[in-house]
Short mmCIF file of C-alpha atoms in Angstrom, two decimals:
data_model
loop_
_atom_site.label_atom_id
_atom_site.label_comp_id
_atom_site.label_asym_id
_atom_site.label_seq_id
_atom_site.Cartn_x
_atom_site.Cartn_y
_atom_site.Cartn_z
CA MET A 156 -32.49 7.57 -19.05
CA ASN A 157 -29.75 7.03 -17.01
CA LEU A 158 -27.50 9.99 -17.98
CA ARG A 159 -23.91 10.02 -16.93
CA PRO A 160 -21.97 13.05 -18.09
CA LEU A 161 -18.34 13.09 -19.75
CA THR A 162 -15.43 13.96 -17.86
CA VAL A 163 -12.74 14.72 -20.31
CA GLY A 164 -10.48 17.34 -19.44
CA SER A 165 -10.91 20.36 -17.23
CA ALA A 166 -13.84 22.88 -17.37
CA VAL A 167 -12.16 24.63 -20.34
CA VAL A 168 -10.16 22.17 -22.48
CA LEU A 169 -11.51 18.79 -23.55
CA ALA A 170 -9.31 15.78 -24.67
CA SER A 171 -6.21 17.45 -23.37
CA CYS A 172 -2.88 16.19 -22.76
CA ILE A 173 0.38 17.98 -21.73
CA ALA A 174 3.66 17.13 -23.42
CA VAL A 175 7.12 18.63 -22.94
CA GLY A 176 10.72 18.03 -24.56
CA ALA A 177 13.25 15.93 -22.86
CA ALA A 178 14.25 18.81 -20.61
CA SER A 179 10.85 20.39 -19.97
CA SER A 180 10.07 22.51 -16.99
CA GLY A 181 8.79 25.95 -15.92
CA ALA A 182 5.83 28.33 -17.14
CA PHE A 183 5.53 29.64 -20.58
CA ALA A 184 5.31 33.47 -21.57
CA ALA A 185 1.70 34.67 -22.58
CA PRO A 186 0.89 34.08 -26.15
CA GLU A 187 1.87 37.74 -27.08
CA GLN A 188 5.18 37.63 -25.35
CA HIS A 189 5.84 34.24 -26.67
CA ALA A 190 4.96 35.32 -30.43
CA ARG A 191 7.40 38.54 -29.94
CA SER A 192 10.18 36.24 -28.68
CA ALA A 193 9.65 33.71 -31.31
CA ALA A 194 9.33 36.44 -34.05
CA SER A 195 13.06 37.73 -33.27
CA SER A 196 14.48 34.25 -33.77
CA ALA A 197 12.42 33.42 -36.90
CA THR A 198 15.68 32.81 -38.89
CA THR A 199 16.72 29.94 -36.51
CA ALA A 200 13.48 28.40 -35.42
CA ARG A 201 10.98 27.53 -38.19
CA SER A 202 7.59 26.37 -36.92
CA ALA A 203 6.12 23.27 -38.41
CA ILE A 204 2.62 24.75 -38.06
CA THR A 205 1.17 25.80 -41.56
CA ASP A 206 -2.39 26.65 -40.63
CA VAL A 207 -4.72 27.16 -37.79
CA GLN A 208 -8.46 26.98 -38.10
CA GLN A 209 -11.47 27.16 -35.53
CA THR A 210 -14.99 25.92 -35.70
CA PRO A 211 -17.73 26.14 -32.95
CA GLN A 212 -19.19 22.70 -31.98
CA ARG A 213 -22.09 21.48 -29.90
CA VAL A 214 -23.18 17.90 -28.54
CA GLY A 215 -26.01 17.96 -26.15
CA ASP A 216 -25.38 20.41 -23.41
CA GLN A 217 -21.68 20.58 -24.03
CA GLN A 218 -20.22 23.31 -26.33
CA TRP A 219 -16.66 23.91 -27.47
CA VAL A 220 -14.65 25.52 -30.21
CA GLU A 221 -12.61 23.13 -32.28
CA VAL A 222 -9.12 24.06 -33.07
CA ARG A 223 -7.62 22.39 -36.03
CA VAL A 224 -3.76 22.66 -36.69
CA THR A 225 -2.01 21.64 -39.81
CA VAL A 226 1.83 20.91 -39.44
CA ASP A 227 4.49 20.08 -42.27
CA ALA A 228 6.46 17.44 -40.26
CA PRO A 229 5.87 15.13 -37.62
CA THR A 230 5.94 16.93 -34.13
CA VAL A 231 4.14 17.31 -30.98
CA VAL A 232 1.75 20.38 -31.16
CA ARG A 233 0.88 22.20 -27.92
CA LEU A 234 -2.07 24.46 -26.99
CA LEU A 235 -1.29 27.36 -24.74
CA ASP A 236 -3.90 29.03 -22.64
CA PRO A 237 -4.04 33.06 -22.49
CA SER A 238 -1.60 32.98 -19.71
CA GLY A 239 0.94 31.13 -21.81
CA GLU A 240 0.54 27.87 -19.89
CA PRO A 241 0.49 24.66 -21.95
CA VAL A 242 -2.93 23.06 -21.35
CA ALA A 243 -2.90 20.31 -24.22
CA ALA A 244 -0.57 18.52 -26.49
CA LYS A 245 -0.99 15.86 -29.18
CA SER A 246 1.35 14.32 -31.59
CA GLY A 247 1.10 15.94 -35.10
CA ASP A 248 1.56 14.45 -38.71
CA PRO A 249 1.26 16.10 -42.01
CA ARG A 250 -1.16 13.63 -43.19
CA LYS A 251 -3.87 14.58 -40.59
CA GLN A 252 -4.77 17.82 -38.85
CA VAL A 253 -4.25 18.09 -35.09
CA VAL A 254 -7.77 18.73 -33.38
CA PHE A 255 -8.22 20.42 -29.84
CA GLN A 256 -11.39 21.30 -28.21
CA VAL A 257 -11.68 24.29 -26.05
CA LYS A 258 -14.86 24.96 -23.84
CA PRO A 259 -16.36 28.44 -23.49
CA THR A 260 -14.49 30.25 -20.83
CA GLY A 261 -17.33 32.88 -19.81
CA GLN A 262 -15.79 35.61 -22.21
CA ASP A 263 -16.67 36.44 -25.99
CA THR A 264 -13.19 35.75 -27.11
CA ALA A 265 -9.90 34.43 -25.54
CA ARG A 266 -6.49 34.56 -27.04
CA TYR A 267 -4.79 30.87 -27.24
CA ALA A 268 -1.78 30.04 -29.09
CA VAL A 269 -0.24 26.76 -30.68
CA ASP A 270 3.47 25.93 -30.97
CA THR A 271 5.70 22.96 -31.29
CA GLY A 272 7.75 23.33 -28.30
CA GLN A 273 11.81 23.63 -28.55
CA SER A 274 11.58 27.25 -28.80
CA SER A 275 9.40 27.24 -32.03
CA ALA A 276 7.51 29.84 -33.38
CA VAL A 277 3.95 30.61 -31.89
CA ARG A 278 0.75 30.92 -33.96
CA VAL A 279 -1.66 33.04 -31.91
CA VAL A 280 -5.44 32.15 -32.36
CA ASP A 281 -8.30 34.14 -30.94
CA LEU A 282 -11.04 31.92 -30.09
CA ASP A 283 -14.57 33.26 -30.68
CA PHE A 284 -16.93 31.84 -28.06
CA ARG A 285 -19.84 34.34 -29.16
CA GLY A 286 -23.00 32.60 -29.70
CA LEU A 287 -21.99 29.61 -27.61
CA PRO A 288 -23.61 29.16 -24.12
CA LEU A 289 -21.41 27.73 -21.38
CA SER A 290 -21.26 23.95 -21.17
CA ALA A 291 -23.39 22.35 -18.34
CA PRO A 292 -21.54 21.23 -15.23
CA LEU A 293 -20.20 17.65 -15.39
CA ASP A 294 -20.97 15.14 -12.75
CA LEU A 295 -17.56 13.81 -11.56
CA SER A 296 -18.89 10.76 -9.77
CA SER A 297 -17.18 7.39 -10.43
CA GLU A 298 -19.05 4.25 -10.69
CA ARG A 299 -17.71 3.29 -7.20
CA ARG A 300 -19.23 6.52 -5.72
CA LEU A 301 -22.47 5.88 -7.54
CA GLU A 302 -22.46 2.34 -5.93
CA GLU A 303 -21.92 3.75 -2.62
CA ILE A 304 -24.68 6.11 -2.89
CA ALA A 305 -26.99 3.38 -3.97
CA ARG A 306 -26.20 1.35 -0.87
CA ALA A 307 -26.55 4.28 1.39
CA VAL A 308 -30.01 5.04 -0.16
CA ALA A 309 -31.07 1.53 0.33
CA HIS A 310 -30.25 2.24 3.97
CA GLY A 311 -32.22 5.21 4.31
CA GLN A 312 -29.49 7.75 3.81
CA PHE A 313 -30.70 10.16 1.20
CA VAL A 314 -28.38 13.49 1.04
CA HIS A 315 -25.03 13.06 -0.45
CA GLU A 316 -22.44 15.14 -1.81
CA MET A 317 -21.99 15.32 -5.64
CA ARG A 318 -18.99 16.82 -7.23
CA TYR A 319 -19.36 18.79 -10.46
CA ASP A 320 -16.75 20.19 -12.98
CA ALA A 321 -17.40 23.80 -13.69
CA LEU A 322 -15.87 27.11 -14.45
CA PRO A 323 -13.85 28.54 -11.49
CA GLY A 324 -16.21 30.87 -9.65
CA ALA A 325 -19.37 29.92 -11.46
CA GLU A 326 -22.68 29.51 -9.69
CA VAL A 327 -23.70 26.03 -9.99
CA THR A 328 -27.34 25.20 -9.44
CA VAL A 329 -28.48 21.71 -9.03
CA VAL A 330 -32.24 20.56 -8.62
CA ALA A 331 -33.25 17.04 -7.66
CA ASN A 332 -36.56 15.74 -6.17
CA GLY A 333 -37.84 19.32 -5.60
CA ARG A 334 -34.74 20.61 -3.80
CA SER A 335 -32.60 23.27 -5.41
CA GLU A 336 -28.99 23.92 -4.12
CA VAL A 337 -26.64 26.77 -5.39
CA VAL A 338 -22.87 26.47 -4.86
CA THR A 339 -19.96 28.57 -6.13
CA ALA A 340 -17.31 26.46 -7.75
CA SER A 341 -13.67 26.60 -6.30
CA GLY A 342 -10.73 28.12 -7.74
CA ASP A 343 -9.80 24.66 -9.42
CA GLY A 344 -13.21 24.45 -10.96
CA VAL A 345 -15.02 22.05 -8.69
CA ALA A 346 -18.54 22.55 -7.11
CA THR A 347 -19.45 20.27 -4.34
CA VAL A 348 -23.40 20.28 -4.04
CA PRO A 349 -25.45 18.37 -1.47
CA VAL A 350 -28.16 16.28 -3.54
CA GLU A 351 -31.02 14.57 -1.84
CA PHE A 352 -31.85 11.24 -3.58
CA ARG A 353 -34.72 8.82 -3.14
CA ALA A 354 -35.20 5.18 -3.86
CA GLY A 355 -36.07 4.66 -7.50
CA ASP A 356 -35.58 7.14 -10.47
CA ASN A 357 -33.73 10.38 -9.64
CA GLN A 358 -33.77 13.45 -12.13
CA VAL A 359 -30.98 15.74 -11.52
CA ARG A 360 -30.62 18.96 -13.48
CA ALA A 361 -27.56 21.09 -13.39
CA LYS A 362 -26.29 24.58 -14.78
CA GLN A 363 -23.90 27.17 -14.28
CA VAL A 364 -23.81 30.90 -14.51
CA LEU A 365 -20.70 33.02 -14.76
CA GLY A 366 -21.23 36.84 -14.97
CA GLU A 367 -23.61 37.08 -17.82
CA LYS A 368 -23.02 33.89 -19.36
CA GLU A 369 -25.43 31.00 -18.58
CA SER A 370 -25.00 27.23 -19.46
CA LEU A 371 -27.58 24.79 -21.06
CA GLU A 372 -29.10 22.66 -18.35
CA SER A 373 -27.95 18.94 -18.01
CA ASP A 374 -30.81 16.46 -17.44
CA ASP A 375 -29.33 13.44 -15.71
CA HIS A 376 -31.15 10.40 -14.14
CA TYR A 377 -29.85 7.94 -11.62
CA THR A 378 -32.02 4.87 -10.54
CA PHE A 379 -31.27 3.40 -7.14
CA GLY A 380 -32.88 0.42 -5.47
CA VAL A 381 -35.25 -0.49 -8.39
CA GLY A 382 -35.76 -4.39 -8.74
CA SER A 383 -33.96 -5.08 -5.45
CA SER A 384 -34.98 -8.26 -3.85
CA GLY A 385 -32.32 -9.54 -1.78
CA GLY A 386 -29.09 -8.57 -3.57
CA GLY A 387 -27.01 -10.54 -6.04
CA GLU A 388 -27.53 -11.04 -9.73
CA THR A 389 -30.53 -12.90 -10.90
CA PRO A 390 -30.05 -16.58 -11.52
CA GLY A 391 -30.21 -17.63 -15.13
CA ASP A 392 -27.38 -15.46 -16.55
CA GLY A 393 -26.47 -18.03 -19.05
CA ASN A 394 -28.70 -20.45 -20.86
CA GLY A 395 -31.57 -20.59 -18.30
CA GLY A 396 -34.59 -18.57 -17.64
CA GLY A 397 -34.62 -17.80 -13.94
CA SER A 398 -36.63 -20.06 -11.63
CA GLY A 399 -40.11 -18.74 -11.35
CA GLY A 400 -42.16 -15.66 -11.37
CA GLY A 401 -41.34 -12.23 -12.30
CA GLU A 402 -39.84 -13.16 -15.82
CA GLN A 403 -40.23 -10.53 -18.67
CA PRO A 404 -42.24 -11.27 -21.74
CA GLY A 405 -40.84 -13.90 -23.93
CA ASP A 406 -38.26 -13.22 -26.66
CA GLY A 407 -39.27 -16.40 -28.58
CA ASN A 408 -36.80 -18.57 -26.30
CA GLY A 409 -38.69 -19.01 -23.21
CA GLY A 410 -38.54 -15.53 -21.84
CA GLU A 411 -35.23 -14.99 -19.93
CA GLN A 412 -35.28 -13.12 -16.82
CA VAL A 413 -33.58 -9.72 -17.12
CA ASP A 414 -32.26 -8.20 -13.99
CA PRO A 415 -32.14 -4.35 -14.33
CA ARG A 416 -29.29 -4.21 -11.77
CA SER A 417 -27.21 -6.52 -13.94
CA LEU A 418 -26.31 -3.92 -16.88
CA ARG A 419 -22.64 -3.10 -16.83
CA LEU A 420 -20.43 -1.21 -19.16
CA ASP A 421 -16.68 -2.15 -19.70
CA GLN A 422 -15.90 1.25 -20.69
CA GLN A 423 -15.34 3.96 -18.06
CA GLN A 424 -17.09 7.30 -18.05
CA GLY A 425 -14.89 9.74 -20.25
CA ALA A 426 -13.10 6.79 -21.87
CA GLU A 427 -10.83 7.67 -24.86
CA LEU A 428 -11.72 5.26 -27.58
CA THR A 429 -9.73 4.55 -30.80
CA PRO A 430 -11.58 3.75 -33.92
CA LYS A 431 -10.93 0.70 -36.02
CA ASP A 432 -12.40 0.43 -39.60
CA GLY A 433 -14.57 3.52 -38.88
CA LYS A 434 -16.03 1.84 -35.67
CA ILE A 435 -15.56 1.72 -31.85
CA THR A 436 -16.74 -1.38 -29.89
CA LEU A 437 -18.71 -0.89 -26.57
CA SER A 438 -19.20 -4.06 -24.41
CA GLY A 439 -20.29 -5.02 -21.03
CA ARG A 440 -22.36 -7.45 -18.94
CA ALA A 441 -26.05 -8.18 -18.34
CA SER A 442 -28.08 -11.07 -16.94
CA ALA A 443 -29.96 -11.72 -20.31
CA GLY A 444 -32.01 -9.86 -22.83
CA TRP A 445 -31.17 -7.40 -25.53
CA ILE A 446 -28.93 -4.41 -25.71
CA THR A 447 -29.87 -1.50 -27.93
CA VAL A 448 -27.45 1.42 -28.25
CA TYR A 449 -28.73 4.84 -29.09
CA GLY A 450 -26.83 8.07 -30.22
CA SER A 451 -27.26 11.49 -28.42
CA GLY A 452 -30.12 12.25 -30.88
CA GLU A 453 -31.73 8.90 -29.89
CA GLN A 454 -31.08 7.35 -33.16
CA VAL A 455 -30.42 3.42 -33.00
CA LEU A 456 -26.67 2.86 -33.58
CA ALA A 457 -26.77 -0.86 -32.86
CA THR A 458 -28.74 -3.91 -31.35
CA THR A 459 -27.32 -7.07 -30.01
CA GLN A 460 -28.27 -9.96 -27.80
CA VAL A 461 -26.79 -10.68 -24.45
CA LYS A 462 -25.06 -14.17 -24.65
CA ASP A 463 -23.73 -16.05 -21.74
CA GLY A 464 -23.82 -12.92 -19.58
CA ARG A 465 -21.82 -10.83 -22.00
CA TRP A 466 -22.81 -8.39 -24.76
CA SER A 467 -20.74 -6.38 -27.41
CA ALA A 468 -21.82 -4.00 -30.03
CA ASP A 469 -19.88 -2.06 -32.92
CA ILE A 470 -21.09 1.44 -33.46
CA PRO A 471 -20.28 4.33 -35.97
CA ALA A 472 -17.07 6.31 -34.67
CA THR A 473 -17.18 10.10 -34.88
CA THR A 474 -14.33 12.10 -33.78
CA GLY A 475 -14.70 14.16 -30.62
CA PRO A 476 -16.81 13.98 -27.44
CA GLN A 477 -19.79 11.69 -27.93
CA ILE A 478 -22.72 10.23 -25.89
CA ALA A 479 -24.24 6.76 -26.13
CA ILE A 480 -27.32 5.35 -24.39
CA VAL A 481 -27.06 1.79 -23.65
CA ALA A 482 -30.38 0.28 -22.92
CA LEU A 483 -31.28 -3.32 -21.79
CA SER A 484 -34.63 -4.93 -22.75
CA ALA A 485 -36.21 -8.28 -22.22
CA THR A 486 -36.92 -8.61 -25.84
CA GLU A 487 -35.38 -7.42 -29.09
CA HIS A 488 -37.81 -4.68 -29.47
CA GLY A 489 -39.10 -4.30 -26.02
CA ALA A 490 -39.23 -1.68 -23.63
CA PRO A 491 -36.03 -0.88 -21.67
CA VAL A 492 -35.88 -2.17 -18.26
CA THR A 493 -33.00 0.10 -17.52
CA ASN A 494 -30.18 1.98 -19.41
CA GLU A 495 -26.86 3.75 -18.84
CA ARG A 496 -25.63 6.81 -20.45
CA LEU A 497 -21.83 6.53 -21.57
CA SER A 498 -19.87 9.77 -22.28
CA TYR A 499 -16.69 8.95 -24.33
CA LEU A 500 -14.22 10.59 -26.62
CA VAL A 501 -13.22 9.33 -29.89
CA ARG A 502 -9.59 9.87 -30.87
CA GLU A 503 -8.32 10.73 -34.09
CA THR A 504 -5.89 8.14 -35.35
CA GLY A 505 -3.37 8.00 -38.04
CA GLU A 506 -1.92 4.76 -36.83
CA GLN A 507 -1.25 1.99 -39.32
CA PRO A 508 -2.99 -1.46 -39.32
CA GLY A 509 -1.65 -3.87 -36.65
CA ASP A 510 -1.40 -1.29 -33.99
CA GLY A 511 -2.99 -3.59 -31.37
CA ASN A 512 -2.77 -7.28 -31.00
CA GLY A 513 -3.36 -8.49 -34.55
CA GLY A 514 -1.28 -8.36 -37.78
CA GLY A 515 0.77 -5.72 -39.55
CA GLU A 516 3.60 -6.11 -36.91
CA THR A 517 6.74 -8.12 -36.95
CA PRO A 518 5.86 -11.99 -36.74
CA GLY A 519 6.13 -13.48 -33.25
CA ASP A 520 4.30 -10.79 -31.30
CA GLY A 521 2.41 -13.54 -29.41
CA ASN A 522 3.82 -16.90 -28.41
CA GLY A 523 5.95 -17.73 -31.43
CA GLY A 524 9.36 -16.85 -32.36
CA GLY A 525 10.86 -13.71 -34.05
CA GLU A 526 11.71 -10.27 -33.06
CA GLN A 527 9.00 -8.56 -30.87
CA SER A 528 7.57 -5.30 -31.94
CA PRO A 529 7.80 -2.29 -29.70
CA ALA A 530 5.29 -2.02 -27.21
CA GLU A 531 2.56 0.65 -27.80
CA LEU A 532 2.31 3.46 -25.08
CA ALA A 533 -0.81 2.69 -22.93
CA VAL A 534 -2.03 3.19 -19.27
CA ASP A 535 -4.03 0.55 -17.39
CA GLN A 536 -5.58 3.11 -15.24
CA SER A 537 -8.55 5.53 -15.62
CA GLY A 538 -11.36 6.70 -13.64
CA ALA A 539 -11.28 6.27 -9.67
CA VAL A 540 -8.03 5.04 -8.17
CA GLN A 541 -7.05 4.41 -4.67
CA LEU A 542 -4.18 5.59 -2.53
CA ASP A 543 -2.15 3.04 -0.88
CA SER A 544 -1.55 3.24 2.96
CA GLU A 545 1.61 5.48 2.23
CA GLY A 546 -0.16 7.85 -0.08
CA PHE A 547 0.81 6.53 -3.53
CA VAL A 548 -0.77 5.47 -6.57
CA THR A 549 0.98 2.95 -8.86
CA TYR A 550 0.14 3.55 -12.55
CA THR A 551 0.97 0.55 -14.76
CA GLY A 552 1.16 0.14 -18.47
CA THR A 553 3.08 -0.68 -21.75
CA ALA A 554 5.61 1.41 -23.35
CA PRO A 555 8.46 1.48 -26.00
CA GLY A 556 12.00 2.39 -25.00
CA LYS A 557 13.65 2.31 -21.63
CA THR A 558 11.84 5.14 -19.68
CA VAL A 559 8.40 6.72 -19.14
CA LEU A 560 8.05 10.43 -18.09
CA VAL A 561 4.80 11.16 -16.06
CA LEU A 562 3.20 14.61 -15.56
CA ALA A 563 0.15 15.37 -13.26
CA ASN A 564 -1.70 18.46 -14.16
CA GLY A 565 1.25 19.65 -16.39
CA LYS A 566 3.88 19.12 -13.77
CA PRO A 567 6.50 16.31 -13.94
CA VAL A 568 6.46 13.96 -11.25
CA GLY A 569 9.10 11.50 -12.32
CA GLU A 570 10.79 9.44 -14.92
CA TYR A 571 10.24 5.51 -14.45
CA THR A 572 11.96 2.40 -15.98
CA VAL A 573 10.41 0.39 -18.70
CA ARG A 574 11.15 -3.50 -18.33
CA ASP A 575 10.05 -6.03 -21.03
CA GLY A 576 7.73 -3.47 -22.49
CA ARG A 577 5.92 -2.51 -19.15
CA PHE A 578 6.16 0.09 -16.55
CA ALA A 579 5.25 0.78 -12.98
CA ALA A 580 5.15 4.54 -11.92
CA LYS A 581 4.72 4.91 -8.10
CA VAL A 582 3.37 8.51 -7.66
CA TYR A 583 2.71 10.27 -4.48
CA GLN A 584 -0.57 12.14 -4.76
CA ALA A 585 -3.29 13.65 -2.58
CA PRO A 586 -7.08 12.98 -3.09
CA GLY A 587 -8.43 14.84 -5.98
CA ARG A 588 -8.88 15.17 -9.74
CA TYR A 589 -5.84 14.68 -11.94
CA LYS A 590 -4.99 14.87 -15.75
CA LEU A 591 -1.99 12.53 -16.03
CA THR A 592 0.46 12.60 -19.25
CA PHE A 593 2.72 9.81 -20.09
CA LEU A 594 5.60 10.30 -22.45
CA ALA A 595 7.95 7.53 -24.08
CA LYS A 596 10.66 7.41 -26.65
CA THR A 597 10.68 4.90 -29.44
CA ASN A 598 14.46 5.45 -29.79
CA PRO A 599 15.92 5.64 -26.19
CA GLU A 600 18.75 7.69 -27.60
CA ALA A 601 16.57 10.41 -29.10
CA SER A 602 16.13 13.86 -27.41
CA MET A 603 12.45 13.96 -27.95
CA TRP A 604 9.55 12.34 -26.29
CA ASP A 605 7.73 10.96 -29.61
CA ARG A 606 5.10 8.86 -27.95
CA LEU A 607 2.41 10.52 -25.66
CA THR A 608 -0.94 9.46 -24.15
CA THR A 609 -3.03 10.80 -21.28
CA THR A 610 -5.61 9.30 -18.78
CA GLU A 611 -7.72 11.23 -16.20
CA VAL A 612 -8.32 9.90 -12.80
CA THR A 613 -10.03 10.83 -9.46
CA VAL A 614 -7.62 9.76 -6.57
CA GLU A 615 -9.67 8.42 -3.53
CA ARG A 616 -8.47 7.51 -0.02
#
């Protein structure tokens, strides 16, 4: 199976986002110090946090402790790491718990904390990682990077550097095609490993060791060059059936030709998906044939036919990091000719109906009259992005209010104007991996940023 790992957050925190108040800046005290300071002002600052719970979780080779926070009023809830730095934040609501996922750190326990910002009281939580192995290293390759490797392999260049998200200082071992490489992850948790590929299927196994803690081993597959016969997509994407030999067994309609290279997913690796009516939608392209979506336990989640070069499948939504295997076959129950592994995150949502493009909002959202509803906060970019000639990346999207505040890896980089519900944030960045947080205000006169969203990008030259 063509397994692609999930990239959601750092090596320690998944699904994370950094939020601040209107005047956020600087570091925070360690949880113990912060708790003592907050206790002395308990008469003037009452925390909206009423309960904190933790539960160990596992999905495949990924492990984490799930932290569930209950609040008694709408607020932004922050997660603070053992040094007191905020590493994640989410909008909280009394109707639904706020959930954070924290990966094992290499220690048996780690003291984290949660607060609501604005000098609020802190709730300390000692996370228990005992009994959990480390998570396997995560491949950080973008789709563009894999396409570059595929072209290079086709021209006889077989050794390529792969970047893995791991714990800082961990020994990362990668085994591919009989060659084993061991690299120590850098201080920011990235291991760059030379991997030797070949034309055809490549099994790549990776694990990490930190002190006495060892991870499970990931088992990823990459296919380069299979089915190549001169480039381009196979004719017959729509209603036809190719133009000669090489066709797959018929599916009852003449045996459409299925090109393994044509399978594409619209969703990026590590995408955050919002459920609707208990389901999420995966979609993409293929020359023809049938798509079967499998869960991490290889149970069938959905089957659909490719029509006019496109496919779409609704699958059950389960909150948290998830894995789906998308397989392409010539017939409905035929053997897959290729498959892609999609790692994604299903977000919890307390949103009311009509959040997107449909009903529930003020009439006139589309082309008609009437007052327009405030735009939702959303960012267009994720995955790999390119620097312009001056070293900037422009992030665009929609937002309510008049301005958007942008943070990169927790540090404010600028506040940008919103015009007609859209913004363009031009951010100076160096190549690397970033966790970006975007904050907006529904009421421009308010002091608190009450809308928050995140995206993760790899900035490339």
